[in-house]
Coordinates of C-alpha atoms and ligand atoms in Angstrom, one line a residue:
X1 CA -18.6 -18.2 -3.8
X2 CA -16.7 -15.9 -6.4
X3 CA -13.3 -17.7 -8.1
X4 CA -12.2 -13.9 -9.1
X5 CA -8.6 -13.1 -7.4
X6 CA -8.4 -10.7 -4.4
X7 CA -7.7 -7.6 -6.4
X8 CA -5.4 -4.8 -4.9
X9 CA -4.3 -1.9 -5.9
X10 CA -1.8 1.0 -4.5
X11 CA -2.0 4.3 -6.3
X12 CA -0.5 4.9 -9.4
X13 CA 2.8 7.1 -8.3
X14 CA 3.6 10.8 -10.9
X15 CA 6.8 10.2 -12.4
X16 CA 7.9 13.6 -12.3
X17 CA 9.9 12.3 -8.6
X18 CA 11.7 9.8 -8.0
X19 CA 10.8 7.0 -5.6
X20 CA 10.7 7.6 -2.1
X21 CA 9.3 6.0 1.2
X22 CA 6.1 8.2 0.4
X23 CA 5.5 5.8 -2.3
X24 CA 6.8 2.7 -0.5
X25 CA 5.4 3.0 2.6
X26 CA 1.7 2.8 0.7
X27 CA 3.5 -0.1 -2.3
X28 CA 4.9 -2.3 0.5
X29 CA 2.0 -2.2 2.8
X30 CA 0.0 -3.8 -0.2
X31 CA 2.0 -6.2 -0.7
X32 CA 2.8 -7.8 2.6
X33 CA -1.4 -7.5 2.8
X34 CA -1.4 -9.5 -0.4
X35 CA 1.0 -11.9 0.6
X36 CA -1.0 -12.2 3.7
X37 CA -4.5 -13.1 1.9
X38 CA -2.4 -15.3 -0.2
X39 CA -1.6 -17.0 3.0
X40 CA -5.3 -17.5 3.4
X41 CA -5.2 -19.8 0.7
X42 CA -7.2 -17.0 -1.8
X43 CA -5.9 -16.2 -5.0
X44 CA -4.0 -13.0 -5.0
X45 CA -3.9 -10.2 -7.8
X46 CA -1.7 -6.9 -7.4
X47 CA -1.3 -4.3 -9.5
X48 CA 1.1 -1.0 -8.9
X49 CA 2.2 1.7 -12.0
X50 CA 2.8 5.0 -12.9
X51 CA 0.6 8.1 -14.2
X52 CA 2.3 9.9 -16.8
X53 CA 0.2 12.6 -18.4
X54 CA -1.1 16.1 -17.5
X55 CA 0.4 19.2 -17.5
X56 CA 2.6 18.3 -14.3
X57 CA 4.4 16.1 -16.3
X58 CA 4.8 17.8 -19.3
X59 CA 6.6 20.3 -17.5
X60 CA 9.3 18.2 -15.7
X61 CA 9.8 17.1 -19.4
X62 CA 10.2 20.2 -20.6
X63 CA 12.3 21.4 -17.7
X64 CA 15.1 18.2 -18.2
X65 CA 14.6 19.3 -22.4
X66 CA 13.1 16.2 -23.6
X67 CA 9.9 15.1 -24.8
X68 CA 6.6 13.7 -22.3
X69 CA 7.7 10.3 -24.1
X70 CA 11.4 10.8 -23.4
X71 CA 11.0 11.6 -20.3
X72 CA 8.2 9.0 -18.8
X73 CA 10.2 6.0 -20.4
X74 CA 13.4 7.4 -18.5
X75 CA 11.5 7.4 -14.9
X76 CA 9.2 4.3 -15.3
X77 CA 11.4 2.0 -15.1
X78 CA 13.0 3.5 -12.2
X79 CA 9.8 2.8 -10.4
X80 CA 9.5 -0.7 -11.3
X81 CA 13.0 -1.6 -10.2
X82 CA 12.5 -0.1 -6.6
X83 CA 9.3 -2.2 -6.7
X84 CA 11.5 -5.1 -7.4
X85 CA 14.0 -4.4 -5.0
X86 CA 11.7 -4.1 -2.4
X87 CA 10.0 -7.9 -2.9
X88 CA 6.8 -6.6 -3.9
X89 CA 5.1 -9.5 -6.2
X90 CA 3.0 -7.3 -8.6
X91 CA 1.1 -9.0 -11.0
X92 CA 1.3 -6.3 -13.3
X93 CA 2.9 -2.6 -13.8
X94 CA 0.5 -0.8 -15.3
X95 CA 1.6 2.8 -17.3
X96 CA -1.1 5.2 -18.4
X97 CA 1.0 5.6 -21.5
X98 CA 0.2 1.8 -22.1
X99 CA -1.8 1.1 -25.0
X100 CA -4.5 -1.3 -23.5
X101 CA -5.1 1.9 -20.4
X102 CA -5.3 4.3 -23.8
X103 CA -8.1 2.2 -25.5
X104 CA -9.8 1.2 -22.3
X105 CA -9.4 4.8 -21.2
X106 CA -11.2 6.0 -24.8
X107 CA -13.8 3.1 -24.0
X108 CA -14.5 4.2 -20.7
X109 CA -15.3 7.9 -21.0
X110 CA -17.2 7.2 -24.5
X111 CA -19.5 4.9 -22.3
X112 CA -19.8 7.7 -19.3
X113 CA -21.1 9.8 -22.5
X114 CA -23.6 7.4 -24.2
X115 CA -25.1 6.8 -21.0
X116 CA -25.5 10.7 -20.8
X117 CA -23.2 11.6 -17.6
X118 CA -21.2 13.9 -19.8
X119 CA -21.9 17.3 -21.1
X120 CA -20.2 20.6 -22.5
X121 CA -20.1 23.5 -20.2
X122 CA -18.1 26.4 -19.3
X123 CA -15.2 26.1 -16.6
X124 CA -13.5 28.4 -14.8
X125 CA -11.8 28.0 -11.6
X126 CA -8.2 28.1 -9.9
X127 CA -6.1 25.4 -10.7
X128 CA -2.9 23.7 -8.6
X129 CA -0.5 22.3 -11.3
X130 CA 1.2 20.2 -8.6
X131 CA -2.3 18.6 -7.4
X132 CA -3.5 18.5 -11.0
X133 CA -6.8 19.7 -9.3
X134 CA -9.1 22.5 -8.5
X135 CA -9.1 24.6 -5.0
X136 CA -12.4 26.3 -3.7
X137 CA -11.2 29.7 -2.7
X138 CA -12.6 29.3 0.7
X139 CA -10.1 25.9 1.1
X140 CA -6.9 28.0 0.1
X141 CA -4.7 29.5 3.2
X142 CA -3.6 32.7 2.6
X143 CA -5.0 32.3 -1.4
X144 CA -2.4 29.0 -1.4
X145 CA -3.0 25.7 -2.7
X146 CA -2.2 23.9 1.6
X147 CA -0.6 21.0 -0.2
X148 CA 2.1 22.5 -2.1
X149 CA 2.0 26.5 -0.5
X150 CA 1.8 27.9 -4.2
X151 CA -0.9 30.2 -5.7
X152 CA -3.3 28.2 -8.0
X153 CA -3.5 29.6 -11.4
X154 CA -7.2 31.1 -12.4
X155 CA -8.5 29.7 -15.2
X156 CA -11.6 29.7 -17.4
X157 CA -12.6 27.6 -20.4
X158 CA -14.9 25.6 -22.1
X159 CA -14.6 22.0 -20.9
X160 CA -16.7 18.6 -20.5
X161 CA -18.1 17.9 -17.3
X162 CA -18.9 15.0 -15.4
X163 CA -22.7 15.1 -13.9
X164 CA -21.1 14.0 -10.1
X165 CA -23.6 15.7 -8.6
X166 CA -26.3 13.4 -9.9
X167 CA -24.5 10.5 -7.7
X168 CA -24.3 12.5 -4.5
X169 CA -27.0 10.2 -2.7
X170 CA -26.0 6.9 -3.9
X171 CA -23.2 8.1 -2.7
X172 CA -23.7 8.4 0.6
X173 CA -26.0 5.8 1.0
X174 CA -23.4 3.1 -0.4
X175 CA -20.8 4.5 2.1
X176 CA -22.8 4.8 5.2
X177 CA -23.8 1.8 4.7
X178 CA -20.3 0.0 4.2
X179 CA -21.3 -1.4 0.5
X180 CA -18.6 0.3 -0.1
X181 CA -15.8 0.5 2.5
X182 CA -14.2 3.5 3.4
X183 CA -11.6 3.2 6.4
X184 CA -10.3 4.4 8.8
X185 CA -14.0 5.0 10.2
X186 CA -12.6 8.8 10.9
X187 CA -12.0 8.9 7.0
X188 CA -15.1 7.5 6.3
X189 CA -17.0 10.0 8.7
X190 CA -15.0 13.3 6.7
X191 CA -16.0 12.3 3.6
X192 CA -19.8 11.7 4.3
X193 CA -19.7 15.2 6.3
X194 CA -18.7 16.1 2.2
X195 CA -21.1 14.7 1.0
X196 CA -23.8 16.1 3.0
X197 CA -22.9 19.0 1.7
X198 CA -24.0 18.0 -2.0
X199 CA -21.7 17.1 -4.7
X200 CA -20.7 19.9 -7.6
X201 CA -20.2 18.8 -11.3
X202 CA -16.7 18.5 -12.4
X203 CA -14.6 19.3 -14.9
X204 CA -13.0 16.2 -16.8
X205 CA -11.4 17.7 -20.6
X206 CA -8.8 20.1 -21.0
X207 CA -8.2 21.9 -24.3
X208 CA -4.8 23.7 -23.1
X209 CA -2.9 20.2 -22.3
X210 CA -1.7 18.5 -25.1
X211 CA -0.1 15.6 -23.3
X212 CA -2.7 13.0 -22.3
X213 CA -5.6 11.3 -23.8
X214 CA -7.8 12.9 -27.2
X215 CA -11.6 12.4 -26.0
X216 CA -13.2 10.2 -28.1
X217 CA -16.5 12.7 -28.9
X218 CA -14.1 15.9 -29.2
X219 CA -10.2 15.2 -30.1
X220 CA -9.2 19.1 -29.4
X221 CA -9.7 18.3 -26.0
X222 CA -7.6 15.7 -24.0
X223 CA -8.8 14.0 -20.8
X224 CA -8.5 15.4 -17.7
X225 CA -5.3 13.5 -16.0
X226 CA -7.2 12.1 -12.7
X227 CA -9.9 11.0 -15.1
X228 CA -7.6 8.9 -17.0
X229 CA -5.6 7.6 -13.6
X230 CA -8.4 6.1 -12.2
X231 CA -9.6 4.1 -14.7
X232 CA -6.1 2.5 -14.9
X233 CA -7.6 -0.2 -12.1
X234 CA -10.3 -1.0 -14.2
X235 CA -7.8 -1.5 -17.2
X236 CA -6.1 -4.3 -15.8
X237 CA -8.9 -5.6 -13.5
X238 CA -11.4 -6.0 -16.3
X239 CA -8.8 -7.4 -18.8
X240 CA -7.8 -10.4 -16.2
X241 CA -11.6 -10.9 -15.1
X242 CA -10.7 -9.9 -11.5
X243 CA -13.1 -6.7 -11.5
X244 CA -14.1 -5.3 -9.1
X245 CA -11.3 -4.1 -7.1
X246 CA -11.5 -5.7 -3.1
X247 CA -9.1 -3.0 -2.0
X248 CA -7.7 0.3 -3.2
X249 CA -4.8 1.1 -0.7
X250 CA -4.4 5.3 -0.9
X251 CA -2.7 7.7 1.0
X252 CA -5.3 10.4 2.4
X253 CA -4.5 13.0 0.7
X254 CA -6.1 11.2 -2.4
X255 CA -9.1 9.7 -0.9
X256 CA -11.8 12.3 -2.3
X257 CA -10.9 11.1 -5.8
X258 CA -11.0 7.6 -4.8
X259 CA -13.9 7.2 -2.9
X260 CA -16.1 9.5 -4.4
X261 CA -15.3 10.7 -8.2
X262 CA -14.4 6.9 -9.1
X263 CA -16.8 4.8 -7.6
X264 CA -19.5 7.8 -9.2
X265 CA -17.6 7.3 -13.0
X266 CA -18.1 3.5 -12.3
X267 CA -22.1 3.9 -11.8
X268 CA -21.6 6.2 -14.9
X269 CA -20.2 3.8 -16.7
X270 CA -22.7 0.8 -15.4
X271 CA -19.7 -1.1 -13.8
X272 CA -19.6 -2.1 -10.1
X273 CA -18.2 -0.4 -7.3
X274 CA -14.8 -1.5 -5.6
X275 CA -15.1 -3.6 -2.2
X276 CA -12.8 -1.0 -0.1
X277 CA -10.8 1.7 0.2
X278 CA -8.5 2.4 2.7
X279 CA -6.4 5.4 3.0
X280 CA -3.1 5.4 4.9
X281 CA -1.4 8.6 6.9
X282 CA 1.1 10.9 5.8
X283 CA 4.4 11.3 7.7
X284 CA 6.8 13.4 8.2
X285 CA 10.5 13.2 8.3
X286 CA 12.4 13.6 11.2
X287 CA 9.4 16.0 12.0
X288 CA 9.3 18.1 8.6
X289 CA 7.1 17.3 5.6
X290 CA 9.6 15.6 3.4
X291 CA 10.5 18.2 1.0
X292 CA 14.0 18.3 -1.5
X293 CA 14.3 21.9 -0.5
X294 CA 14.7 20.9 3.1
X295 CA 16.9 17.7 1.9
X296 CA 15.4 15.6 4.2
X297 CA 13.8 12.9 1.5
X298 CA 14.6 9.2 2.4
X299 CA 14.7 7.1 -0.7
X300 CA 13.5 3.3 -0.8
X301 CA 17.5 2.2 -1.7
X302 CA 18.8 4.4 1.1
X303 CA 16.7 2.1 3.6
X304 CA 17.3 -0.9 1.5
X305 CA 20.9 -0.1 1.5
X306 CA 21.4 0.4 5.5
X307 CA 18.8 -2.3 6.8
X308 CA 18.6 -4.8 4.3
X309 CA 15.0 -5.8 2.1
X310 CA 12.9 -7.0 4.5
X311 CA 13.6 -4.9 7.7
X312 CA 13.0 -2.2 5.5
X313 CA 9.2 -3.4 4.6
X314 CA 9.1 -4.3 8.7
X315 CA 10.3 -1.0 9.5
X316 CA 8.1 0.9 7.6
X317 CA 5.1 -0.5 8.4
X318 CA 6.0 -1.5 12.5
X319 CA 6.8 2.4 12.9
X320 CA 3.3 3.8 13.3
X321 CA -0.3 2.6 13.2
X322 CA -1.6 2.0 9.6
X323 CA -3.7 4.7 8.9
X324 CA -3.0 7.4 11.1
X325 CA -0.1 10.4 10.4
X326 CA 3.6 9.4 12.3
X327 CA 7.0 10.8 11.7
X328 CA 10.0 8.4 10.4
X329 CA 13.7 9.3 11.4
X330 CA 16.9 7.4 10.9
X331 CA 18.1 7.3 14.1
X332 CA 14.8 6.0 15.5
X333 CA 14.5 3.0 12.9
X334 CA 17.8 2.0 13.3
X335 CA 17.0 2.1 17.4
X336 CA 14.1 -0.2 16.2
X337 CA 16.2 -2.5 14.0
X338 CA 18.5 -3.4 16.5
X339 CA 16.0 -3.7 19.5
X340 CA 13.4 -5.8 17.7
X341 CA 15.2 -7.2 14.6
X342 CA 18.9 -7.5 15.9
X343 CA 18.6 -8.5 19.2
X344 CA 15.1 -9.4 19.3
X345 CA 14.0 -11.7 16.5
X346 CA 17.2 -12.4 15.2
X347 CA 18.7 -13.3 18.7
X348 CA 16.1 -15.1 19.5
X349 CA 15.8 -17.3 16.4
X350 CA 20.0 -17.9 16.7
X351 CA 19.7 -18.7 20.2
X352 CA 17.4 -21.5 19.6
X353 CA 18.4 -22.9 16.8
X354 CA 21.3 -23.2 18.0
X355 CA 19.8 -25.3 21.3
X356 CA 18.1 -27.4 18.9
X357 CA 20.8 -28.9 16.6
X358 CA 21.2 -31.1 19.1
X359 CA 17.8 -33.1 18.5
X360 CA 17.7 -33.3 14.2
X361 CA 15.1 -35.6 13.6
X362 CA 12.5 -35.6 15.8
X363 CA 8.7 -35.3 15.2
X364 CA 7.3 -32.1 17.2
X365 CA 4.1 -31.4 19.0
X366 CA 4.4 -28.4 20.7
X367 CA 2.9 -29.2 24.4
X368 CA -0.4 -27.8 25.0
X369 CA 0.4 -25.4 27.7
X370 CA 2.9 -23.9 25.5
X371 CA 0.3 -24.4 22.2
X372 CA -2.1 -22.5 24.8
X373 CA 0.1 -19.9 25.7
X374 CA 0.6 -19.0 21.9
X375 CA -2.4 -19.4 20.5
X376 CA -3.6 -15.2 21.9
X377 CA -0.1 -13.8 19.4
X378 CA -1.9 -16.2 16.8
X379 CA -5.1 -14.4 16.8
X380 CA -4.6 -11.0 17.1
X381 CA -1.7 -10.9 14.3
X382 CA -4.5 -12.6 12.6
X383 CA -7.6 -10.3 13.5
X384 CA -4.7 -6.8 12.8
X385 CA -3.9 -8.2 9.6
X386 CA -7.7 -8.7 8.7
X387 CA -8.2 -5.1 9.6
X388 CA -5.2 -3.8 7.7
X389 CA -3.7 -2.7 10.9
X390 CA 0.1 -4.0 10.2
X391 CA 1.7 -1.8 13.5
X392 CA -0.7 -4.2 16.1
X393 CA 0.0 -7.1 13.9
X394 CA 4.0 -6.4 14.3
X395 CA 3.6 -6.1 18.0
X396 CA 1.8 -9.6 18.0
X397 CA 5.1 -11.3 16.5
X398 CA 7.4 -8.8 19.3
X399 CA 5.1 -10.0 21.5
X400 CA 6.0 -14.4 20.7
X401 CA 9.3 -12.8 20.3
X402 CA 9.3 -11.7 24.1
X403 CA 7.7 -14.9 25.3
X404 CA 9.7 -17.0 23.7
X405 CA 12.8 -15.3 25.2
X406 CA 11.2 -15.6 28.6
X407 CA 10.3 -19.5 27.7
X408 CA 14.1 -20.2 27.0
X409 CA 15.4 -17.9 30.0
X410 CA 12.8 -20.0 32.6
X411 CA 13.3 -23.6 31.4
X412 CA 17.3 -23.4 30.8
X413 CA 16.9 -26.3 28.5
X414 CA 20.7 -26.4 28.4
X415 CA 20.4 -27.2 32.4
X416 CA 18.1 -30.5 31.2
X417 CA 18.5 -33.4 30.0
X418 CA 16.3 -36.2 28.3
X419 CA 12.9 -36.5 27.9
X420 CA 12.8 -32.6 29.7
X421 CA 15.0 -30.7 27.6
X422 CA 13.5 -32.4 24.6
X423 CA 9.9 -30.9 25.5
X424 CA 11.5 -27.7 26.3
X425 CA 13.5 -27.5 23.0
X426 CA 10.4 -28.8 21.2
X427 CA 8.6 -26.1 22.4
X428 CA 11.0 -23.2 21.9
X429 CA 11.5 -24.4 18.2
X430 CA 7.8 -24.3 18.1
X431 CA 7.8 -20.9 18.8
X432 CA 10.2 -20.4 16.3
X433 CA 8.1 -21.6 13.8
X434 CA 5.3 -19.0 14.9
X435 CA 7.4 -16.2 14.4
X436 CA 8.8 -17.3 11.4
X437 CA 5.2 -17.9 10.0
X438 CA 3.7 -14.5 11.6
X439 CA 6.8 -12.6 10.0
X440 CA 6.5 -13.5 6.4
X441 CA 3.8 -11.5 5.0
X442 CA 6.8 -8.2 6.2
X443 CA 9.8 -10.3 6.0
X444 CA 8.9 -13.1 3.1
X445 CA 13.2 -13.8 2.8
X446 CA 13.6 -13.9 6.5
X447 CA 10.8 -16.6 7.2
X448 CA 12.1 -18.6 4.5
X449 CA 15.8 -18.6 6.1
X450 CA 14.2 -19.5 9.3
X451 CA 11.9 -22.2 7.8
X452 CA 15.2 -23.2 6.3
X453 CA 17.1 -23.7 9.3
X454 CA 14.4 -25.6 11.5
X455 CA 14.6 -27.9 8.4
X456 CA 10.8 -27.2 6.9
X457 CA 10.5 -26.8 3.5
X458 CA 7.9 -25.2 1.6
X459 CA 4.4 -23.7 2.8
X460 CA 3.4 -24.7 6.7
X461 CA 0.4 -23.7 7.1
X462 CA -0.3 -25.0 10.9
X463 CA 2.4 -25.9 13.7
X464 CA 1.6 -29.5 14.2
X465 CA 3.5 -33.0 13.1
X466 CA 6.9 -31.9 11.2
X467 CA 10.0 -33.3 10.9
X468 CA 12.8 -30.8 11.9
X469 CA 16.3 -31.1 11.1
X470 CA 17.9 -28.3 12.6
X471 CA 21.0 -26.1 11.7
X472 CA 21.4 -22.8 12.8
X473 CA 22.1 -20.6 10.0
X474 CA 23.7 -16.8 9.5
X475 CA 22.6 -14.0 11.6
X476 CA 19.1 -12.5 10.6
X477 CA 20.2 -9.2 11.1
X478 CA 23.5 -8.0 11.8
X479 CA 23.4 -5.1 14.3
X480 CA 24.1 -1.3 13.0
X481 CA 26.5 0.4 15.2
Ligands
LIG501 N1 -0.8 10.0 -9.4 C1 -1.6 10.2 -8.3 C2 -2.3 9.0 -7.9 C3 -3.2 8.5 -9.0 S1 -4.0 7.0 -8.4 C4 -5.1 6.7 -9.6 C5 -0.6 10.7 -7.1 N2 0.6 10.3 -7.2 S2 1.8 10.6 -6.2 O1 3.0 10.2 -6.8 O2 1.7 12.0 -5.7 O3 1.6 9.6 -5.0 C6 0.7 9.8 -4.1 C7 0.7 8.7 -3.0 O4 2.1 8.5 -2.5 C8 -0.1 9.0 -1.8 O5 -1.4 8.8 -1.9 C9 0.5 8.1 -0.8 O6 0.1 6.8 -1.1 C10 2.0 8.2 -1.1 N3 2.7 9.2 -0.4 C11 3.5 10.2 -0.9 N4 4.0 11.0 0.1 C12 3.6 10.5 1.3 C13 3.9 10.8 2.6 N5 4.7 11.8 3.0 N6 3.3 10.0 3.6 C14 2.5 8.9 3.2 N7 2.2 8.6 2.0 C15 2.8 9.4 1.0 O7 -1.1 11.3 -6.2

C-alpha cells in the first residue's frame, strides 16, 4: 500500500485574463474532489498555478507597456487570491516563472535529450498565437483557428522536435487498457480514434520567442510554452515525493496535450505515467461562448459576491453533469439557489433545528427504518463522488433534503409528545447530520455551521452515538429576490 498523497492537479490558467468561472468551474471541482478523498481518510495533495511564458503572454505585456516580469507578477496574484476566496485548500501555487519549475524544467528536457527523444529538424507550419499551438490545415474552418476564429500565422523554422511518434502504441495500448485513465469514456474513445491514426513528431523549441525557458543543449532557442507547462506537475509532485499524479482535472479543449504529449515526455524522460485524467465540458453563457466582446463573462467574485462562497462552489458544479458541455445563466442559478439552497437545504436545516432545541442533551441513534431509508442518498453520493460525477452526487443530498422534508411534514413531531416525538426529532436531526456531512466536500463553511448548531464538533465520520446540543443558528442562505 503506497503512503504517497492523492495528488491532484487543475490546469495551470494563462495570465493574460483574468479569472473567471472558466477557470473556477475546473479549480473548485478539484477541490471539493480533494476534500472529498480527504474525507476517505487519504492524504490529500493539490496543486493549482499559472503559466506565464510564450509569446501569448509577451504580447499582453507588451500591449499594457510593461515587461513579461511586470506583467505576470501583476496578474498572479490575482489568481491566487480568487483561489483563496473561493475555499480552495491548495497545497501549493505553482508559477512557471518559479525558480524550482525553471531548473526542473531545464532538467526535464535535458533528460528527454540524453535518452535520445530529441532532435534538430526543420519546422514549418501555421501557428494560433491564442492556442500557443499548431493547426493542420484540414482542421481549420474557413482557414480559422475554430477556437479563437482568427487566421493562424504560417511559419517555418528550424526547431527541436520531440520523437512522439515513437510512443504512438504504448500509447494506445496504456489507454485502452485504462493504465492510464482517460474519462469520460467518450473522451477516451476520441482520443484513441487519434491515435489510430499514428502520432506525428512535434515541435518543442522556438527561436523567435524570447520569453520563456533557454534549452539546456541550444540557449538561442527557448522551450516551447506547452512543453514547459506540463512539466510544472512533475515540479512540485517530484519535489514533495507525491509523483505520480492520481488525477489531472482538464477542461477538454486541453486533453490532447494531457493525455497524450505528457504522458509520451514522461516515458521520454523514464518517469511514470499519471493515474487519470479527466476532462470536464465547456459551457456557455447564457447560451454564447463567453467572450469580453460579447460582455457576457461571469467572474468568480461576481458569483461570490451575489451567492456567497459556498453556493457558489455548489452552484457551479450542481448546474450540469461533470464532464459534459452545459450553459450557466444568472437568472437560472439564482432560481437554483433559492429552490435548493434557500428554501431547500437551508429551510430544512432551520426548521429542524429549530424542533430540536427542545431535547439538548440526548444521545442519538437514528431508528433503523429511518437509518434504512437513508442509507440509498449515502451510497450513491458516495459511488458519484468516486466517479467524479459532482451533478448526481448533488442530487443525492436534494434528494435527503426532500426526504427529510417529507419525514418532518408526515410525523408532525410538534403534534407528539414523549418518548414519540423524541424518536421523530432524533431522526430528523439525523438527517440533518447526513446532509450536513454529504454537503461539505461543496459547502465545507456550511457543514461546519450545521455541525455547529446540532452541537458536533470536529470530524464525524459515521452517524451513530453523539451527544447533541442543539441551537438553531442564522439562516444558511438568505433568499435573493
Ligand atoms: N495554460 C493552459 C493550460 C496549461 S496546463 C499544463 C491553458 N490555460 S487557460 O487559462 O486557457 O485555461 C484553460 C482551462 O480553463 C480549460 O482547460 C478549462 O479547465 C478552463 N476553462 C476555460 N474556459 C472554460 C469554459 N468556457 N468552460 C469550461 N472550462 C473552461 O489552457
Amino acid at each position: 500500500m503506497s503512503t504517497k498523497p492523492f495528488f491532484i492537479t487543475t490546469p495551470i490558467y494563462y495570465v493574460n485574463d483574468v479569472p473567471h468561472i472558466g477557470h473556477a468551474y475546473t479549480t473548485v471541482a478539484a477541490d471539493v474532489y480533494a476534500r472529498w478523498i480527504r474525507s476517505q481518510g487519504r492524504e490529500v495533495v493539490l496543486l493549482t498555478g499559472t503559466d506565464e511564458h510564450g509569446a501569448k503572454i509577451a504580447e499582453a505585456a507588451r500591449a499594457k507597456g510593461a515587461t513579461p516580469q511586470e506583467y505576470v507578477d501583476s496578474i498572479a496574484p490575482e489568481f491566487k487570491r480568487v483561489w483563496e476566496s473561493l475555499g480552495v485548500g491548495f497545497d501549493r501555487f505553482i508559477r512557471t516563472t518559479d525558480a524550482d519549475h525553471v531548473a526542473t524544467v531545464t532538467d526535464f528536457i535535458q533528460r528527454m535529450h540524453d535518452r535520445g527523444f530529441v532532435y534538430r529538424g526543420i519546422y514549418e507550419g501555421l501557428y494560433c498565437v491564442p492556442c500557443e499551438k499548431f493547426w493542420n490545415q484540414a482542421d481549420l474552418i474557413d482557414g480559422k483557428c475554430p477556437d479563437h476564429d482568427k487566421v493562424p500565422i504560417p511559419y517555418k523554422e528550424e526547431n527541436y522536435f520531440f520523437a512522439l511518434s515513437r510512443f504512438c502504441d504504448e500509447l494506445s495500448q496504456r489507454i485502452s487498457s485504462d493504465e492510464l485513465l482517460v474519462r469520460p469514456e467518450e473522451r477516451k474513445r476520441e482520443i484513441l480514434g487519434k491515435l489510430s491514426a499514428g502520432l506525428e513528431d512535434i515541435s518543442i523549441s522556438r527561436t523567435n520567442v524570447s520569453w520563456g525557458i533557454a534549452l539546456p543543449f541550444d540557449p538561442s532557442h527557448t522551450i516551447y510554452v506547452w512543453i514547459d507547462a506540463l512539466i510544472n506537475y512533475y515540479t512540485f509532485g517530484k519535489s514533495i515525493g507525491a509523483w505520480p499524479a492520481d488525477l489531472h482535472l482538464i477542461g477538454k479543449d486541453i486533453l490532447w496535450f494531457h493525455s497524450v504529449i505528457w504522458p509520451a515526455m514522461l516515458r521520454a524522460a523514464g518517469e511514470e505515467l499519471p493515474g487519470q485524467v479527466f476532462a470536464n465540458g465547456f459551457f456557455t453563457v447564457a447560451g454564447r461562448k463567453m467572450s469580453k466582446t460579447i460582455g457576457n463573462v461571469i467572474t468568480p467574485r461576481e458569483l461570490i459576491e451575489r451567492f456567497g462562497v459556498d453556493a457558489t462552489r455548489y452552484l457551479l458544479l450542481s448546474a450540469f453533469p461533470f464532464g459534459e458541455d452545459g450553459d450557466f445563466d444568472m437568472e437560472r442559478l439564482t432560481q437554483k439557489y433559492n429552490a435548493e439552497l434557500a428554501n431547500g437545504m437551508g429551510n430544512f436545516v432551520a426548521r429542524v433545528t429549530k424542533l430540536g432545541e427542545q431535547i439538548e442533551g440526548i444521545i442519538h441513534v437514528t431508528d433503523d427504518r429511518t437509518h434504512h431509508a437513508l442509507r440509498p442518498f449515502h451510497d450513491d453520493f458516495q459511488a458519484a463522488m468516486a466517479r467524479l460525477d459532482f451533478y448526481q452526487a448533488t442530487l443525492a443530498l436534494r434528494g435527503a433534503v426532500s426526504f427529510g422534508d417529507q419525514y418532518v411534514n408526515e410525523t408532525k413531531p410538534w403534534n407528539l409528545a414523549g418518548e414519540e416525538q423524541r424518536v421523530a426529532l432524533q431522526n430528523a436531526l439525523g438527517i440533518v447530520a447526513l446532509i450536513a456531512h454529504l454537503a461539505r466536500p461543496f459547502m465545507p463553511g456550511t457543514a461546519e455551521k450545521i455541525f455547529s448548531s446540532l452541537g458536533i464538533k470536529g470530524e464525524m465520520h459515521e452517524w451513530g452515538k453523539v451527544a447533541l446540543a442543539v441551537k438553531k443558528g442564522e439562516a444558511l442562505f438568505s433568499r435573493i429576490e
